[in-house]
Coordinates of C-alpha atoms (C1' of nucleotides) in Angstrom, one line a residue:
Chain I
M15 CA 0.2 0.3 0.2
A16 CA 3.1 2.1 0.2
T17 CA 3.3 3.8 -3.2
P18 CA -0.1 4.1 -4.2
T19 CA -0.4 6.3 -1.1
R20 CA 2.5 8.2 -2.3
L21 CA 1.1 8.8 -5.7
A22 CA -2.1 9.8 -4.0
S23 CA -0.2 12.5 -1.6
A24 CA 1.7 13.8 -4.7
A25 CA -1.2 14.2 -6.7
A26 CA -3.2 15.7 -3.7
L27 CA -0.4 18.7 -3.6
I28 CA -2.0 19.7 -7.2
A29 CA -5.7 18.4 -6.5
H30 CA -6.8 21.6 -4.2
P31 CA -8.3 24.9 -6.2
A32 CA -6.2 27.0 -4.0
R33 CA -2.6 25.4 -4.8
A34 CA -3.7 24.7 -8.1
A35 CA -4.2 28.4 -8.9
M36 CA -0.7 29.2 -6.9
L37 CA 1.0 26.6 -9.3
Q38 CA -0.8 28.2 -12.6
A39 CA 0.5 31.5 -11.2
L40 CA 4.0 30.3 -10.8
M41 CA 4.1 28.9 -14.0
A42 CA 4.7 31.7 -15.7
G43 CA 8.2 31.3 -14.4
E44 CA 8.6 34.2 -12.2
A45 CA 8.8 34.0 -8.4
L46 CA 6.0 35.3 -6.3
T47 CA 5.8 36.3 -2.9
A48 CA 3.4 34.7 -0.5
G49 CA 1.1 37.6 -0.3
E50 CA 0.8 37.8 -4.0
L51 CA 0.4 34.3 -4.3
A52 CA -2.5 34.3 -1.6
R53 CA -4.2 37.4 -3.6
T54 CA -4.1 35.1 -6.7
A55 CA -5.8 32.0 -5.4
G56 CA -8.3 34.6 -3.6
I57 CA -7.6 33.0 0.2
A58 CA -6.4 34.4 3.4
P59 CA -2.4 35.1 3.9
S60 CA -2.5 32.6 6.8
T61 CA -4.3 29.9 4.7
A62 CA -2.1 30.4 1.7
S63 CA 1.0 30.3 4.1
A64 CA -0.1 26.3 5.1
H65 CA -0.7 25.5 1.4
L66 CA 2.6 27.1 0.4
A67 CA 4.2 24.7 3.1
A68 CA 2.6 21.7 2.0
L69 CA 4.0 22.3 -1.7
A70 CA 7.3 23.0 -0.6
G71 CA 7.3 19.9 1.7
G72 CA 6.4 18.0 -1.5
A73 CA 9.1 19.5 -3.7
L74 CA 6.8 21.3 -6.3
V75 CA 8.3 24.7 -5.4
V76 CA 11.1 26.2 -3.6
A77 CA 11.3 29.2 -1.3
H78 CA 14.0 32.0 -0.8
A79 CA 13.8 34.4 2.0
Q80 CA 14.8 37.5 1.3
G81 CA 14.4 40.3 4.2
R82 CA 10.8 40.1 5.5
H83 CA 9.5 39.0 1.7
R84 CA 9.5 35.2 0.9
W85 CA 9.9 34.1 -2.8
F86 CA 8.4 31.3 -4.6
R87 CA 8.8 29.5 -7.5
L88 CA 8.3 26.1 -8.9
A89 CA 11.1 23.6 -8.0
N90 CA 12.3 22.7 -11.6
D91 CA 10.9 22.1 -15.1
D92 CA 10.0 18.7 -14.5
V93 CA 7.3 20.3 -12.2
A94 CA 6.3 22.6 -14.8
A95 CA 6.0 19.6 -17.5
I96 CA 3.9 17.5 -14.7
L97 CA 1.5 20.7 -14.6
E98 CA 1.2 20.9 -18.2
S99 CA 0.4 17.0 -19.0
L100 CA -2.1 17.6 -16.3
M101 CA -3.5 20.7 -17.9
G102 CA -3.6 18.6 -21.3
L103 CA -5.6 15.6 -19.3
A104 CA -8.1 18.0 -18.1
E105 CA -8.8 19.7 -21.3
L106 CA -8.8 15.8 -22.8
A107 CA -11.5 14.8 -20.2
R108 CA -13.9 18.0 -20.9
P109 CA -13.1 19.2 -24.5
A110 CA -14.5 22.8 -24.2
R111 CA -16.2 23.8 -27.5
R112 CA -15.5 27.4 -26.2
W113 CA -12.0 28.3 -25.1
P114 CA -12.8 29.8 -21.8
H115 CA -9.3 31.2 -21.1
G116 CA -8.9 34.2 -23.0
E117 CA -7.7 34.7 -26.5
A118 CA -4.3 36.4 -25.5
L119 CA -3.4 33.2 -23.4
R120 CA -4.0 31.1 -26.4
T121 CA -1.9 33.1 -28.8
A122 CA 1.3 33.5 -26.6
R123 CA 1.9 32.7 -23.2
T124 CA 4.8 31.2 -21.0
C125 CA 5.2 27.6 -19.9
W126 CA 7.8 27.5 -16.8
D127 CA 10.7 29.4 -18.7
H128 CA 10.0 29.0 -22.2
L129 CA 7.3 30.1 -24.7
A130 CA 4.0 28.6 -25.6
G131 CA 0.7 29.0 -27.3
R132 CA 0.3 29.4 -31.0
L133 CA 3.5 31.5 -30.7
G134 CA 5.8 28.8 -29.2
V135 CA 4.2 25.9 -31.4
A136 CA 5.0 28.3 -34.6
L137 CA 8.3 29.5 -33.1
R138 CA 9.4 25.7 -33.1
Q139 CA 7.7 24.8 -36.6
G140 CA 9.8 27.9 -38.1
L141 CA 13.3 27.0 -36.4
V142 CA 12.8 23.3 -37.7
E143 CA 11.3 24.2 -41.2
R144 CA 14.3 26.4 -41.9
G145 CA 16.8 23.9 -41.0
M146 CA 18.1 25.4 -37.9
L147 CA 17.5 22.3 -35.8
R148 CA 17.6 18.7 -36.5
P149 CA 16.4 15.8 -34.2
A150 CA 18.8 14.3 -31.7
L151 CA 18.9 12.1 -28.6
G152 CA 16.0 12.7 -26.7
G153 CA 15.3 16.3 -28.5
W154 CA 16.8 18.7 -30.9
E155 CA 20.4 20.1 -31.4
A156 CA 21.5 23.2 -33.5
T157 CA 22.7 22.5 -36.8
A158 CA 25.9 24.6 -38.1
A159 CA 23.9 27.0 -40.0
G160 CA 21.5 27.1 -36.7
H161 CA 24.1 27.8 -34.5
A162 CA 25.6 30.7 -36.4
W163 CA 21.9 32.1 -36.9
L164 CA 21.4 32.1 -33.4
E165 CA 24.3 33.5 -32.1
R166 CA 24.0 36.3 -35.0
T167 CA 20.3 37.1 -33.5
G168 CA 21.7 37.3 -30.3
V169 CA 20.7 34.1 -28.7
D170 CA 23.0 33.2 -25.7
V171 CA 23.6 29.6 -27.3
A172 CA 26.7 28.8 -24.5
A173 CA 24.1 29.4 -21.6
A174 CA 21.5 27.4 -23.6
R175 CA 23.9 24.1 -23.9
R176 CA 24.6 24.4 -20.2
A177 CA 21.2 23.3 -19.8
R178 CA 20.3 19.9 -18.6
R179 CA 18.5 19.2 -22.2
F180 CA 19.7 21.9 -25.2
A181 CA 16.2 21.9 -27.0
C182 CA 13.1 19.3 -26.8
D183 CA 9.5 19.0 -27.7
C184 CA 7.0 19.9 -24.7
M185 CA 3.2 19.2 -25.6
D186 CA 1.3 22.7 -25.7
W187 CA -1.8 22.3 -23.4
S188 CA -4.0 24.4 -25.4
E189 CA -2.7 23.9 -29.4
R190 CA -2.2 20.0 -28.6
R191 CA 0.9 20.1 -30.9
P192 CA 4.8 20.4 -29.3
H193 CA 6.6 23.7 -28.7
L194 CA 9.8 23.8 -27.8
G195 CA 11.4 23.6 -24.1
G196 CA 15.1 23.3 -22.8
G197 CA 17.8 25.9 -22.4
L198 CA 17.3 26.9 -26.0
A199 CA 13.8 27.6 -25.7
R200 CA 14.5 29.5 -22.4
A201 CA 17.2 31.7 -24.1
L202 CA 14.6 32.5 -26.8
C203 CA 12.1 33.5 -24.4
T204 CA 14.7 35.7 -22.4
L205 CA 15.9 37.3 -25.3
C206 CA 12.2 38.3 -26.6
L207 CA 11.4 39.8 -23.2
A208 CA 14.8 41.7 -22.8
R209 CA 14.6 43.1 -26.0
G210 CA 10.9 44.2 -25.8
W211 CA 9.6 41.9 -28.2
L212 CA 7.0 40.4 -26.0
R213 CA 5.7 42.2 -22.9
R214 CA 4.2 40.3 -19.7
Q215 CA 0.4 40.8 -18.9
P216 CA 0.1 42.5 -15.4
G217 CA -2.6 40.6 -14.2
E218 CA -2.5 37.7 -11.9
G219 CA -3.1 34.3 -11.5
L220 CA -3.2 32.4 -15.0
A221 CA -3.6 35.7 -17.0
R222 CA 0.2 36.3 -15.6
R223 CA 1.4 33.6 -18.1
A224 CA 0.2 35.7 -21.1
V225 CA 3.0 37.7 -23.1
V226 CA 1.6 40.0 -25.8
P227 CA 3.9 41.1 -29.0
T228 CA 4.6 44.7 -29.1
P229 CA 4.4 46.2 -32.3
E230 CA 8.3 46.2 -32.7
G231 CA 7.8 42.4 -31.5
V232 CA 5.4 41.7 -34.3
R233 CA 7.8 42.6 -37.1
R234 CA 11.0 41.3 -35.4
L235 CA 9.6 37.8 -35.0
R236 CA 8.4 37.9 -38.6
E237 CA 11.8 38.8 -39.5
A238 CA 14.0 36.5 -37.3
F239 CA 12.0 33.6 -36.7
G240 CA 9.3 34.0 -39.8
V241 CA 6.6 33.7 -37.1
R242 CA 3.2 35.6 -38.0
V243 CA 1.7 36.9 -34.8
E244 CA -1.1 39.4 -34.2
A245 CA -0.5 42.3 -32.1
A246 CA -2.1 42.8 -28.8
A247 CA -5.7 42.3 -29.7
G248 CA -7.4 39.5 -27.4
Q249 CA -8.8 40.1 -24.0
A250 CA -6.7 39.1 -21.1
A251 CA -8.2 35.8 -19.5
S252 CA -10.8 37.4 -16.9
D253 CA -9.0 34.5 -14.6
Chain S
M18 CA -10.3 30.7 -12.2
A19 CA -11.5 28.4 -14.6
T20 CA -8.3 26.8 -15.6
P21 CA -6.9 26.3 -12.1
T22 CA -10.0 24.5 -11.0
R23 CA -10.0 22.1 -14.0
L24 CA -6.2 21.5 -13.3
A25 CA -7.1 20.7 -9.7
S26 CA -10.2 18.2 -10.5
A27 CA -8.0 16.2 -12.8
A28 CA -5.1 15.9 -10.1
A29 CA -8.2 15.2 -7.5
L30 CA -8.9 12.1 -9.6
I31 CA -5.5 10.6 -8.9
A32 CA -5.2 12.3 -5.4
H33 CA -7.4 9.7 -3.7
P34 CA -5.8 6.8 -2.2
A35 CA -8.2 3.9 -3.4
R36 CA -8.4 5.2 -6.6
A37 CA -4.5 5.8 -6.8
A38 CA -4.2 1.9 -5.9
M39 CA -6.8 1.1 -8.8
L40 CA -5.1 3.4 -11.3
Q41 CA -1.6 1.2 -9.6
A42 CA -2.8 -1.9 -10.8
L43 CA -4.2 -0.8 -14.2
M44 CA -0.7 0.6 -14.9
A45 CA 0.3 -3.4 -15.2
G46 CA -1.5 -2.9 -18.6
E47 CA -4.0 -5.4 -18.2
A48 CA -7.8 -4.7 -18.4
L49 CA -9.3 -5.5 -14.7
T50 CA -12.9 -6.0 -13.6
A51 CA -14.7 -3.5 -11.1
G52 CA -14.9 -6.1 -8.5
E53 CA -10.9 -7.0 -8.7
L54 CA -10.0 -3.4 -8.4
A55 CA -12.5 -2.9 -5.3
R56 CA -10.3 -5.9 -3.8
T57 CA -7.5 -4.1 -4.7
A58 CA -8.1 -0.9 -3.3
G59 CA -9.6 -2.3 -0.2
I60 CA -12.6 -0.8 -0.3
A61 CA -16.3 -2.0 -0.9
P62 CA -17.7 -2.9 -4.6
S63 CA -20.4 0.1 -4.4
T64 CA -17.6 2.5 -3.2
A65 CA -15.2 1.5 -6.2
S66 CA -17.9 1.5 -8.5
A67 CA -18.4 5.1 -7.3
H68 CA -14.7 5.8 -7.8
L69 CA -14.3 4.5 -11.6
A70 CA -17.3 6.2 -12.5
A71 CA -15.3 9.5 -11.4
L72 CA -12.3 8.1 -13.3
A73 CA -14.1 7.1 -16.3
G74 CA -15.6 10.5 -16.5
G75 CA -12.2 12.2 -16.0
A76 CA -10.8 10.0 -19.1
L77 CA -8.5 8.6 -17.2
V78 CA -9.8 4.7 -17.6
V79 CA -12.2 3.3 -20.2
A80 CA -14.7 0.7 -19.5
H81 CA -15.7 -2.1 -21.5
A82 CA -18.8 -4.0 -20.8
Q83 CA -18.9 -7.9 -21.2
G84 CA -21.5 -10.0 -19.7
R85 CA -21.8 -9.3 -16.2
H86 CA -18.4 -8.1 -15.7
R87 CA -17.2 -4.5 -16.4
W88 CA -13.6 -4.3 -17.6
F89 CA -11.5 -1.2 -16.9
R90 CA -8.2 -0.3 -18.1
L91 CA -6.4 3.0 -18.5
A92 CA -7.3 5.2 -21.0
N93 CA -4.1 5.3 -23.1
D94 CA -0.4 5.6 -22.8
D95 CA -0.3 9.4 -22.0
V96 CA -2.5 8.7 -18.6
A97 CA -0.1 6.4 -18.1
A98 CA 3.0 8.5 -18.3
I99 CA 1.7 11.1 -16.5
L100 CA 1.1 8.5 -13.6
E101 CA 4.9 7.5 -14.0
S102 CA 6.0 11.0 -13.5
L103 CA 3.9 11.8 -10.5
M104 CA 5.4 8.6 -9.1
G105 CA 8.5 10.2 -9.8
L106 CA 7.7 13.3 -8.4
A107 CA 6.5 11.4 -5.1
E108 CA 10.1 9.7 -5.1
L109 CA 11.8 12.8 -5.5
A110 CA 10.1 14.4 -2.6
R111 CA 10.6 12.1 -0.1
P112 CA 14.0 9.9 -1.5
A113 CA 13.3 7.0 0.4
R114 CA 16.6 5.8 1.7
R115 CA 15.2 1.9 1.4
W116 CA 13.3 0.8 -1.2
P117 CA 10.1 0.0 0.4
H118 CA 8.2 -1.8 -2.9
G119 CA 9.9 -5.0 -3.2
E120 CA 12.9 -5.8 -5.1
A121 CA 10.7 -7.8 -8.0
L122 CA 9.1 -4.6 -8.8
R123 CA 12.4 -2.7 -9.3
T124 CA 14.1 -5.8 -11.2
A125 CA 11.6 -6.0 -13.6
R126 CA 8.0 -4.5 -14.0
T127 CA 5.5 -3.3 -16.8
C128 CA 4.9 0.2 -17.2
W129 CA 1.4 0.5 -19.1
D130 CA 2.4 -2.0 -22.1
H131 CA 6.2 -1.8 -22.1
L132 CA 9.0 -3.0 -19.7
A133 CA 10.3 -0.9 -17.0
G134 CA 12.7 -1.3 -13.9
R135 CA 16.3 -2.5 -14.5
L136 CA 15.1 -4.6 -17.3
G137 CA 13.9 -2.0 -18.9
V138 CA 16.5 0.7 -18.7
A139 CA 19.0 -2.3 -19.6
L140 CA 16.8 -3.2 -22.6
R141 CA 17.0 0.3 -24.0
Q142 CA 21.0 0.8 -23.4
G143 CA 21.5 -2.6 -25.2
L144 CA 19.6 -1.7 -28.3
V145 CA 21.3 1.3 -28.4
E146 CA 24.5 0.6 -27.6
R147 CA 24.4 -2.0 -30.3
G148 CA 23.8 0.2 -33.0
M149 CA 19.9 -1.0 -33.2
L150 CA 18.4 2.2 -32.9
R151 CA 19.3 5.6 -33.9
P152 CA 17.7 9.0 -32.8
A153 CA 15.0 10.3 -34.7
L154 CA 12.4 13.2 -34.2
G155 CA 11.1 13.0 -30.5
G156 CA 12.4 9.5 -30.2
W157 CA 14.2 6.5 -31.7
E158 CA 14.1 4.9 -35.4
A159 CA 15.6 1.4 -36.1
T160 CA 18.3 1.2 -38.1
A161 CA 18.7 -1.1 -41.2
A162 CA 20.5 -3.8 -39.3
G163 CA 18.3 -3.1 -36.3
H164 CA 15.2 -3.6 -38.6
A165 CA 16.5 -6.7 -40.2
W166 CA 17.5 -8.1 -36.7
L167 CA 14.4 -7.4 -34.8
E168 CA 12.5 -9.4 -37.5
R169 CA 14.6 -12.1 -37.0
T170 CA 14.1 -12.4 -33.5
G171 CA 10.3 -12.3 -34.2
V172 CA 9.6 -8.9 -33.0
D173 CA 6.3 -7.7 -34.8
V174 CA 7.9 -4.4 -36.2
A175 CA 5.2 -3.9 -38.5
A176 CA 2.6 -3.5 -35.6
A177 CA 5.3 -1.6 -33.7
R178 CA 5.3 1.0 -36.7
R179 CA 1.7 1.4 -36.6
A180 CA 1.7 3.3 -33.1
R181 CA 1.4 6.7 -32.6
R182 CA 5.4 6.9 -31.6
F183 CA 7.5 4.0 -32.6
A184 CA 9.7 4.0 -29.9
C185 CA 10.5 6.8 -27.4
D186 CA 12.1 7.6 -24.0
C187 CA 10.2 6.9 -21.0
M188 CA 11.7 8.2 -17.5
D189 CA 11.9 5.1 -15.3
W190 CA 10.3 5.9 -12.1
S191 CA 12.8 3.4 -9.8
E192 CA 15.9 3.8 -11.9
R193 CA 15.7 7.6 -12.8
R194 CA 16.9 6.8 -16.3
P195 CA 15.0 6.3 -19.0
H196 CA 13.4 3.1 -20.7
L197 CA 11.8 2.7 -23.9
G198 CA 8.0 3.3 -24.8
G199 CA 6.4 3.2 -28.0
G200 CA 5.3 0.6 -30.3
L201 CA 8.2 -1.2 -30.2
A202 CA 8.7 -1.4 -26.4
R203 CA 5.2 -2.9 -26.5
A204 CA 6.1 -5.2 -29.4
L205 CA 9.1 -6.5 -27.2
C206 CA 6.9 -6.7 -24.1
T207 CA 4.4 -8.7 -25.7
L208 CA 7.3 -10.9 -27.3
C209 CA 8.7 -11.6 -23.8
L210 CA 5.3 -12.6 -22.5
A211 CA 4.1 -14.7 -25.3
R212 CA 7.4 -16.9 -25.4
G213 CA 7.5 -17.1 -21.7
W214 CA 10.6 -15.6 -21.0
L215 CA 8.8 -13.5 -18.8
R216 CA 6.0 -14.2 -16.8
R217 CA 3.3 -11.9 -14.9
Q218 CA 3.1 -11.8 -11.1
P219 CA 0.2 -13.3 -9.5
G220 CA -0.5 -10.6 -6.8
E221 CA -2.8 -7.7 -6.7
G222 CA -2.4 -3.8 -6.9
L223 CA 1.4 -2.8 -7.0
A224 CA 2.6 -6.3 -7.4
R225 CA 0.8 -6.9 -10.3
R226 CA 3.1 -5.0 -12.2
A227 CA 6.1 -7.2 -11.4
V228 CA 7.3 -9.4 -14.1
V229 CA 9.8 -12.3 -13.3
P230 CA 12.0 -13.9 -15.9
T231 CA 11.7 -17.7 -16.4
P232 CA 15.0 -19.6 -16.6
E233 CA 14.6 -19.7 -20.3
G234 CA 14.1 -16.4 -20.2
V235 CA 17.3 -15.2 -18.2
R236 CA 19.1 -16.9 -20.9
R237 CA 17.2 -15.5 -23.9
L238 CA 17.4 -12.0 -22.7
R239 CA 20.8 -12.0 -22.4
E240 CA 21.3 -13.9 -25.7
A241 CA 19.1 -11.9 -27.7
F242 CA 19.5 -8.2 -26.1
G243 CA 22.6 -8.7 -24.3
V244 CA 20.7 -8.1 -21.0
R245 CA 21.8 -9.9 -18.0
V246 CA 18.9 -10.0 -15.3
E247 CA 19.0 -12.6 -12.3
A248 CA 16.0 -15.2 -12.0
A249 CA 13.2 -14.8 -9.7
A250 CA 15.0 -14.1 -6.6
G251 CA 13.4 -11.2 -5.0
Q252 CA 10.5 -11.1 -3.1
A253 CA 7.3 -9.7 -4.5
A254 CA 6.1 -6.4 -3.1
S255 CA 4.1 -6.4 0.0
D256 CA 1.4 -4.2 -1.7
Chain C
dG10 C1' 12.5 53.1 19.8
dT11 C1' 8.3 52.6 17.5
dG12 C1' 5.4 52.0 13.8
dT13 C1' 4.2 49.4 9.8
dC14 C1' 4.5 45.6 6.5
dG15 C1' 4.5 40.6 5.4
dT16 C1' 4.6 36.1 6.9
dT17 C1' 3.5 32.3 10.0
dT18 C1' 1.7 29.9 14.3
dT19 C1' -2.1 28.6 16.8
dG20 C1' -7.0 28.0 18.0
dT21 C1' -11.8 27.2 16.3
dC22 C1' -15.4 26.3 13.4
dC23 C1' -17.7 24.5 9.7
dC24 C1' -18.7 21.6 5.7
dC25 C1' -18.6 17.9 2.4
dG26 C1' -16.7 14.0 0.6
dG27 C1' -16.0 9.3 0.9
dG28 C1' -17.0 5.3 3.8
dC29 C1' -20.9 1.1 3.8
dG30 C1' -25.1 -1.6 3.6
dC31 C1' -29.0 -2.2 1.1
dA32 C1' -32.1 -2.9 -2.7
dG33 C1' -32.3 -3.2 -7.6
dC34 C1' -31.1 -4.9 -11.9
dA35 C1' -28.3 -7.6 -15.2
dT36 C1' -26.4 -11.7 -16.6
dC37 C1' -24.8 -16.4 -16.4
dC38 C1' -25.7 -21.5 -14.6
dG39 C1' -28.3 -25.8 -13.8
Chain W
dC3 C1' -37.5 -20.7 -13.9
dG4 C1' -35.0 -19.9 -9.5
dG5 C1' -30.5 -18.8 -7.2
dA6 C1' -26.1 -17.3 -7.6
dT7 C1' -22.7 -13.6 -9.1
dG8 C1' -21.7 -9.1 -10.4
dC9 C1' -22.2 -4.3 -10.7
dT10 C1' -24.4 0.2 -9.2
dG11 C1' -27.8 3.7 -7.3
dC12 C1' -29.6 5.6 -2.9
dG13 C1' -29.8 6.9 2.0
dC14 C1' -27.2 7.6 6.0
dC15 C1' -23.4 8.9 9.1
dC16 C1' -18.8 10.2 10.1
dG17 C1' -14.2 12.2 10.2
dG18 C1' -11.0 15.4 8.8
dG19 C1' -9.3 18.8 5.8
dG20 C1' -9.4 23.7 5.1
dA21 C1' -11.7 28.3 6.1
dC22 C1' -10.4 32.4 8.9
dA23 C1' -9.2 35.7 12.8
dA24 C1' -6.2 36.9 16.3
dA25 C1' -1.6 37.3 17.8
dA26 C1' 3.1 36.3 17.8
dC27 C1' 7.1 36.8 15.4
dG28 C1' 11.0 39.5 12.3
dA29 C1' 12.6 42.9 9.0
dC30 C1' 12.5 47.4 7.4
dA31 C1' 11.8 52.7 7.7
dC32 C1' 12.2 57.0 10.0

DNA sequence: GTGTCGTTTTGTCCCCGGGCGCAGCATCCG
DNA sequence: CGGATGCTGCGCCCGGGGACAAAACGACAC
């Protein structure tokens, strides 16, 4: 009876609406304070504190005290992958005929530390079609042309190579097709945000995951990656 | 608030000890009746029936009525993959210093429809090292030599190719290294069981997942795949 | 030092999810 | 056709998990 119980308790950490809301917010990739997470989940700070202690105990999040704040973030990308696949499972169980989460989220969002949604899927497709990536053991590696081109574009390829995985497929929960994960995808996401091509949404909770392309971003993404995105038009998720 | 709730309800299906026990039993890959699952989970048939209805509603399992029995099995390999990764998460949270689930389970077991444990990991390593497989888009493909050799060994390669994925890595929860999943892995598992090289454990629950090599199996696995396994020595998991 | 802010601990209350037994229904057996 | 078997729906009961308020604690600012 040992293992089923452990399986159950691992899932139980995610199974609570308030904890799920916090985890969703953390899926944006940034660290958040206990107070922010409490507000996001719509519960009292004391309640949130107990939940966060449970999540930390289950190795789903890690805490980092700084001054009178405590910053929480997801423990690692494995946790993010599990959350995404569970989202996919939920979607599969009740395929919504109407997408209820706001168009912005579907257009472009972050998945832990990389890009997802239509943008993420298109990005992967663009890189592969242009011969920048080729299949490798358990994922993708850069071709010679791809490596040169990435460096020229300003991607920190060296940092990407230090990651556990350079580039791998990560199933997109809304598009049902893979987008790119791993060190390269992280570097790309960082680049787009640093250059101001994409901007994070100010909202809370799930809406926090959405990113919207700036006018310059629309142009650059088309030029650099051959990705067609619309400028910020969709409404943010109502959370 | 829509999506966090859905994430939570998807996880909640797994979060219950009784349901988790049933899912674990189904991870052996065979279909089981409602009564068997009730006994496995140690609950009354009526309770089990309610749980199974919930699992079916959540698209985690599928039911198939035949006579006065109802056979349940996991809905698909995505579900199996999610369950395995949650097991890994649980293991990560509380790394047991002593493996509490019985040696047999760790030596060789099934993971949905393919082989896992030390045997599964060694099998993958053997095939790769001997040049039978090479990396491909999102997994592995057979080399020319590999194809010929697999057919000669009696593996139903044609059936394996019809699967959604021919061969891909599947993280092994106990070994923390990948074993082989996909159509090829399924065919290999089928072969080993059909030829009597491996025999399923008679137990219930988690123990059901264990497979033990017969004396002939030990020899054949070494000859055919270069895999060293011990004959049935470990005790079955106490469940 | 004193006030404020963010977080956690403690205590208390309340609600609902899950347990079983029983009855009902379908199926197979002789 | 009657009895045994397998599964499910209904009703009732119980226990524990999670909610908040209040208070304690530590850190920062002035």
